[in-house]
Amino acid sequence: MYNWFAVDNVYDNGNDASLCTNGWHVSTTEDWRNLINFLGDNAGGKLKATSDLWDEPNEGATNESGFTGLPGGLSGGWADEYQYSAIGSKGFFWSSDGNRYMLRNVQTNVHESSMNSAHYYNYGCSVRCVKDVGCSDPGACNY
């Protein structure tokens, strides 16, 4: 789990401090939207692991994409920055530009929410790194 300050910390005293190793980047909103559009119907189900780590029902889960999204929940929030919630029922993922993407055990879509308050900077979410690739067809990059 990473809060926004860790996700957004590209440089630390002039040194690369990215969460992702060289040649990779934290997924962007564009990466997420392209992936969701590419997967089409049941995108959320195609991203979710078929694991018993998900609470029942793990609606529409096929992991057809190979993403293997897990229900890591969320850390932080209104009451306690060390409190964890929704483990087993939701997986939250940061994008590098501040949006969060949520997979749910009872839905087959992917929910996008933008950060509308500095308070959300404290939430801990999972992060997916995407490989940097040279690509002549932007619609096919990173899949």
PDB file of C-alpha atoms in Angstrom:
ATOM      1  CA  MET A   1       0.000   0.000   0.000  1.00  0.00           C
ATOM      2  CA  TYR A   2       1.276   3.421  -0.961  1.00  0.00           C
ATOM      3  CA  ASN A   3      -0.143   6.840  -0.162  1.00  0.00           C
ATOM      4  CA  TRP A   4      -0.179   9.573  -2.789  1.00  0.00           C
ATOM      5  CA  PHE A   5       3.044  11.130  -1.517  1.00  0.00           C
ATOM      6  CA  ALA A   6       4.935   7.904  -2.306  1.00  0.00           C
ATOM      7  CA  VAL A   7       3.298   7.570  -5.735  1.00  0.00           C
ATOM      8  CA  ASP A   8       3.952  11.182  -6.700  1.00  0.00           C
ATOM      9  CA  ASN A   9       7.537  11.305  -5.394  1.00  0.00           C
ATOM     10  CA  VAL A  10       9.337  11.052  -8.734  1.00  0.00           C
ATOM     11  CA  TYR A  11      12.445  12.847  -7.500  1.00  0.00           C
ATOM     12  CA  ASP A  12      14.003  12.865  -4.084  1.00  0.00           C
ATOM     13  CA  ASN A  13      16.869  15.318  -3.768  1.00  0.00           C
ATOM     14  CA  GLY A  14      17.529  15.031  -7.488  1.00  0.00           C
ATOM     15  CA  ASN A  15      17.645  11.222  -7.439  1.00  0.00           C
ATOM     16  CA  ASP A  16      15.067   9.114  -9.208  1.00  0.00           C
ATOM     17  CA  ALA A  17      12.774   7.891  -6.426  1.00  0.00           C
ATOM     18  CA  SER A  18      10.041   6.317  -8.531  1.00  0.00           C
ATOM     19  CA  LEU A  19       8.225   3.308  -7.053  1.00  0.00           C
ATOM     20  CA  CYS A  20       8.873   1.421 -10.279  1.00  0.00           C
ATOM     21  CA  THR A  21      12.207   0.143 -11.433  1.00  0.00           C
ATOM     22  CA  ASN A  22      14.009   1.664 -14.421  1.00  0.00           C
ATOM     23  CA  GLY A  23      12.074   1.052 -17.647  1.00  0.00           C
ATOM     24  CA  TRP A  24       8.715   0.917 -15.872  1.00  0.00           C
ATOM     25  CA  HIS A  25       6.222   3.559 -14.653  1.00  0.00           C
ATOM     26  CA  VAL A  26       3.240   3.801 -12.318  1.00  0.00           C
ATOM     27  CA  SER A  27       0.163   3.295 -14.487  1.00  0.00           C
ATOM     28  CA  THR A  28      -1.423   6.520 -15.720  1.00  0.00           C
ATOM     29  CA  THR A  29      -5.105   7.324 -16.067  1.00  0.00           C
ATOM     30  CA  GLU A  30      -4.606   6.876 -19.814  1.00  0.00           C
ATOM     31  CA  ASP A  31      -3.086   3.410 -19.207  1.00  0.00           C
ATOM     32  CA  TRP A  32      -6.097   2.423 -17.091  1.00  0.00           C
ATOM     33  CA  ARG A  33      -8.665   3.807 -19.522  1.00  0.00           C
ATOM     34  CA  ASN A  34      -6.968   2.142 -22.500  1.00  0.00           C
ATOM     35  CA  LEU A  35      -6.890  -1.176 -20.660  1.00  0.00           C
ATOM     36  CA  ILE A  36     -10.540  -0.932 -19.600  1.00  0.00           C
ATOM     37  CA  ASN A  37     -11.625  -0.015 -23.141  1.00  0.00           C
ATOM     38  CA  PHE A  38      -9.487  -2.796 -24.614  1.00  0.00           C
ATOM     39  CA  LEU A  39     -11.077  -5.376 -22.291  1.00  0.00           C
ATOM     40  CA  GLY A  40     -14.612  -4.157 -23.009  1.00  0.00           C
ATOM     41  CA  ASP A  41     -17.577  -5.801 -21.274  1.00  0.00           C
ATOM     42  CA  ASN A  42     -16.793  -7.295 -17.868  1.00  0.00           C
ATOM     43  CA  ALA A  43     -13.450  -5.421 -17.715  1.00  0.00           C
ATOM     44  CA  GLY A  44     -13.459  -5.652 -13.923  1.00  0.00           C
ATOM     45  CA  GLY A  45     -14.024  -9.398 -14.015  1.00  0.00           C
ATOM     46  CA  LYS A  46     -11.263  -9.828 -16.572  1.00  0.00           C
ATOM     47  CA  LEU A  47      -8.866  -7.994 -14.217  1.00  0.00           C
ATOM     48  CA  LYS A  48      -9.801  -9.844 -11.009  1.00  0.00           C
ATOM     49  CA  ALA A  49      -7.980 -12.947  -9.809  1.00  0.00           C
ATOM     50  CA  THR A  50     -10.094 -16.075  -9.492  1.00  0.00           C
ATOM     51  CA  SER A  51      -8.577 -16.461  -6.027  1.00  0.00           C
ATOM     52  CA  ASP A  52     -10.403 -17.332  -2.817  1.00  0.00           C
ATOM     53  CA  LEU A  53      -8.861 -14.144  -1.387  1.00  0.00           C
ATOM     54  CA  TRP A  54     -11.905 -12.366  -2.839  1.00  0.00           C
ATOM     55  CA  ASP A  55     -15.058 -12.445  -0.703  1.00  0.00           C
ATOM     56  CA  GLU A  56     -18.002 -14.275  -2.249  1.00  0.00           C
ATOM     57  CA  PRO A  57     -19.345 -13.640  -4.747  1.00  0.00           C
ATOM     58  CA  ASN A  58     -16.346 -12.841  -6.883  1.00  0.00           C
ATOM     59  CA  GLU A  59     -18.723 -11.653  -9.589  1.00  0.00           C
ATOM     60  CA  GLY A  60     -17.573 -12.231 -13.170  1.00  0.00           C
ATOM     61  CA  ALA A  61     -13.939 -12.969 -12.207  1.00  0.00           C
ATOM     62  CA  THR A  62     -12.034 -14.661 -15.045  1.00  0.00           C
ATOM     63  CA  ASN A  63      -8.574 -13.015 -14.893  1.00  0.00           C
ATOM     64  CA  GLU A  64      -8.686 -13.266 -18.686  1.00  0.00           C
ATOM     65  CA  SER A  65      -6.292 -10.300 -18.866  1.00  0.00           C
ATOM     66  CA  GLY A  66      -3.622 -11.888 -16.649  1.00  0.00           C
ATOM     67  CA  PHE A  67      -3.723  -8.806 -14.393  1.00  0.00           C
ATOM     68  CA  THR A  68      -4.569 -10.917 -11.320  1.00  0.00           C
ATOM     69  CA  GLY A  69      -6.172  -8.053  -9.388  1.00  0.00           C
ATOM     70  CA  LEU A  70      -6.386  -8.842  -5.688  1.00  0.00           C
ATOM     71  CA  PRO A  71      -8.641  -7.363  -2.983  1.00  0.00           C
ATOM     72  CA  GLY A  72      -5.962  -5.526  -0.983  1.00  0.00           C
ATOM     73  CA  GLY A  73      -8.469  -3.023   0.337  1.00  0.00           C
ATOM     74  CA  LEU A  74      -7.474   0.459   1.415  1.00  0.00           C
ATOM     75  CA  SER A  75      -5.398   1.855   4.243  1.00  0.00           C
ATOM     76  CA  GLY A  76      -5.956   5.123   6.014  1.00  0.00           C
ATOM     77  CA  GLY A  77      -9.033   7.211   5.731  1.00  0.00           C
ATOM     78  CA  TRP A  78     -11.090   9.430   7.930  1.00  0.00           C
ATOM     79  CA  ALA A  79     -10.417   7.839  11.291  1.00  0.00           C
ATOM     80  CA  ASP A  80      -6.961   6.303  11.427  1.00  0.00           C
ATOM     81  CA  GLU A  81      -4.120   6.310   8.915  1.00  0.00           C
ATOM     82  CA  TYR A  82      -3.147   2.809  10.109  1.00  0.00           C
ATOM     83  CA  GLN A  83      -6.626   1.342   9.718  1.00  0.00           C
ATOM     84  CA  TYR A  84      -7.282  -1.079   6.857  1.00  0.00           C
ATOM     85  CA  SER A  85     -10.674  -1.556   5.267  1.00  0.00           C
ATOM     86  CA  ALA A  86     -12.342  -3.472   2.448  1.00  0.00           C
ATOM     87  CA  ILE A  87      -9.707  -6.244   2.421  1.00  0.00           C
ATOM     88  CA  GLY A  88     -11.334  -9.136   0.598  1.00  0.00           C
ATOM     89  CA  SER A  89     -14.027  -7.089  -1.101  1.00  0.00           C
ATOM     90  CA  LYS A  90     -12.222  -4.300  -2.973  1.00  0.00           C
ATOM     91  CA  GLY A  91      -8.924  -3.625  -4.668  1.00  0.00           C
ATOM     92  CA  PHE A  92      -7.836   0.014  -5.023  1.00  0.00           C
ATOM     93  CA  PHE A  93      -5.072   1.103  -7.386  1.00  0.00           C
ATOM     94  CA  TRP A  94      -3.477   4.545  -7.768  1.00  0.00           C
ATOM     95  CA  SER A  95      -2.733   6.065 -11.151  1.00  0.00           C
ATOM     96  CA  SER A  96       0.325   8.292 -11.454  1.00  0.00           C
ATOM     97  CA  ASP A  97      -1.888  11.324 -12.016  1.00  0.00           C
ATOM     98  CA  GLY A  98      -4.023  10.924  -8.903  1.00  0.00           C
ATOM     99  CA  ASN A  99      -7.068   8.918  -9.927  1.00  0.00           C
ATOM    100  CA  ARG A 100      -7.967   5.717  -8.107  1.00  0.00           C
ATOM    101  CA  TYR A 101      -9.371   2.593  -9.727  1.00  0.00           C
ATOM    102  CA  MET A 102     -11.468   0.104  -7.795  1.00  0.00           C
ATOM    103  CA  LEU A 103     -12.322  -3.536  -8.429  1.00  0.00           C
ATOM    104  CA  ARG A 104     -15.199  -4.982  -6.336  1.00  0.00           C
ATOM    105  CA  ASN A 105     -16.253  -8.521  -5.516  1.00  0.00           C
ATOM    106  CA  VAL A 106     -19.893  -7.771  -6.356  1.00  0.00           C
ATOM    107  CA  GLN A 107     -19.385  -5.945  -9.667  1.00  0.00           C
ATOM    108  CA  THR A 108     -17.796  -6.584 -13.034  1.00  0.00           C
ATOM    109  CA  ASN A 109     -16.926  -2.991 -13.916  1.00  0.00           C
ATOM    110  CA  VAL A 110     -13.939  -0.860 -12.898  1.00  0.00           C
ATOM    111  CA  HIS A 111     -14.797   2.255 -10.906  1.00  0.00           C
ATOM    112  CA  GLU A 112     -12.700   5.393 -11.480  1.00  0.00           C
ATOM    113  CA  SER A 113     -12.627   8.147  -8.886  1.00  0.00           C
ATOM    114  CA  SER A 114     -10.612  11.320  -9.091  1.00  0.00           C
ATOM    115  CA  MET A 115      -9.005  12.906  -6.100  1.00  0.00           C
ATOM    116  CA  ASN A 116     -11.279  15.740  -5.042  1.00  0.00           C
ATOM    117  CA  SER A 117      -9.751  16.463  -1.648  1.00  0.00           C
ATOM    118  CA  ALA A 118      -6.221  16.610  -0.268  1.00  0.00           C
ATOM    119  CA  HIS A 119      -7.491  14.198   2.397  1.00  0.00           C
ATOM    120  CA  TYR A 120      -7.338  11.366  -0.133  1.00  0.00           C
ATOM    121  CA  TYR A 121      -3.575  11.820  -0.401  1.00  0.00           C
ATOM    122  CA  ASN A 122      -3.296   9.864   2.858  1.00  0.00           C
ATOM    123  CA  TYR A 123      -5.113   6.768   1.619  1.00  0.00           C
ATOM    124  CA  GLY A 124      -2.942   3.761   0.916  1.00  0.00           C
ATOM    125  CA  CYS A 125      -3.718   1.953  -2.337  1.00  0.00           C
ATOM    126  CA  SER A 126      -2.005  -0.660  -4.433  1.00  0.00           C
ATOM    127  CA  VAL A 127       0.134   0.377  -7.398  1.00  0.00           C
ATOM    128  CA  ARG A 128       0.714  -1.330 -10.740  1.00  0.00           C
ATOM    129  CA  CYS A 129       3.878  -0.653 -12.675  1.00  0.00           C
ATOM    130  CA  VAL A 130       3.636  -0.708 -16.464  1.00  0.00           C
ATOM    131  CA  LYS A 131       6.573  -1.462 -18.719  1.00  0.00           C
ATOM    132  CA  ASP A 132       7.797   1.441 -20.850  1.00  0.00           C
ATOM    133  CA  VAL A 133       7.646   0.274 -24.442  1.00  0.00           C
ATOM    134  CA  GLY A 134       8.305   1.885 -27.764  1.00  0.00           C
ATOM    135  CA  CYS A 135       5.161   1.546 -29.780  1.00  0.00           C
ATOM    136  CA  SER A 136       4.062   2.766 -33.189  1.00  0.00           C
ATOM    137  CA  ASP A 137       0.387   2.089 -32.388  1.00  0.00           C
ATOM    138  CA  PRO A 138      -0.605   3.983 -29.177  1.00  0.00           C
ATOM    139  CA  GLY A 139      -3.820   1.959 -29.005  1.00  0.00           C
ATOM    140  CA  ALA A 140      -1.787  -1.221 -28.568  1.00  0.00           C
ATOM    141  CA  CYS A 141       0.852  -0.044 -26.092  1.00  0.00           C
ATOM    142  CA  ASN A 142       1.379  -1.800 -22.740  1.00  0.00           C
ATOM    143  CA  TYR A 143      -0.939  -4.749 -23.335  1.00  0.00           C
TER     144      TYR A 143
END
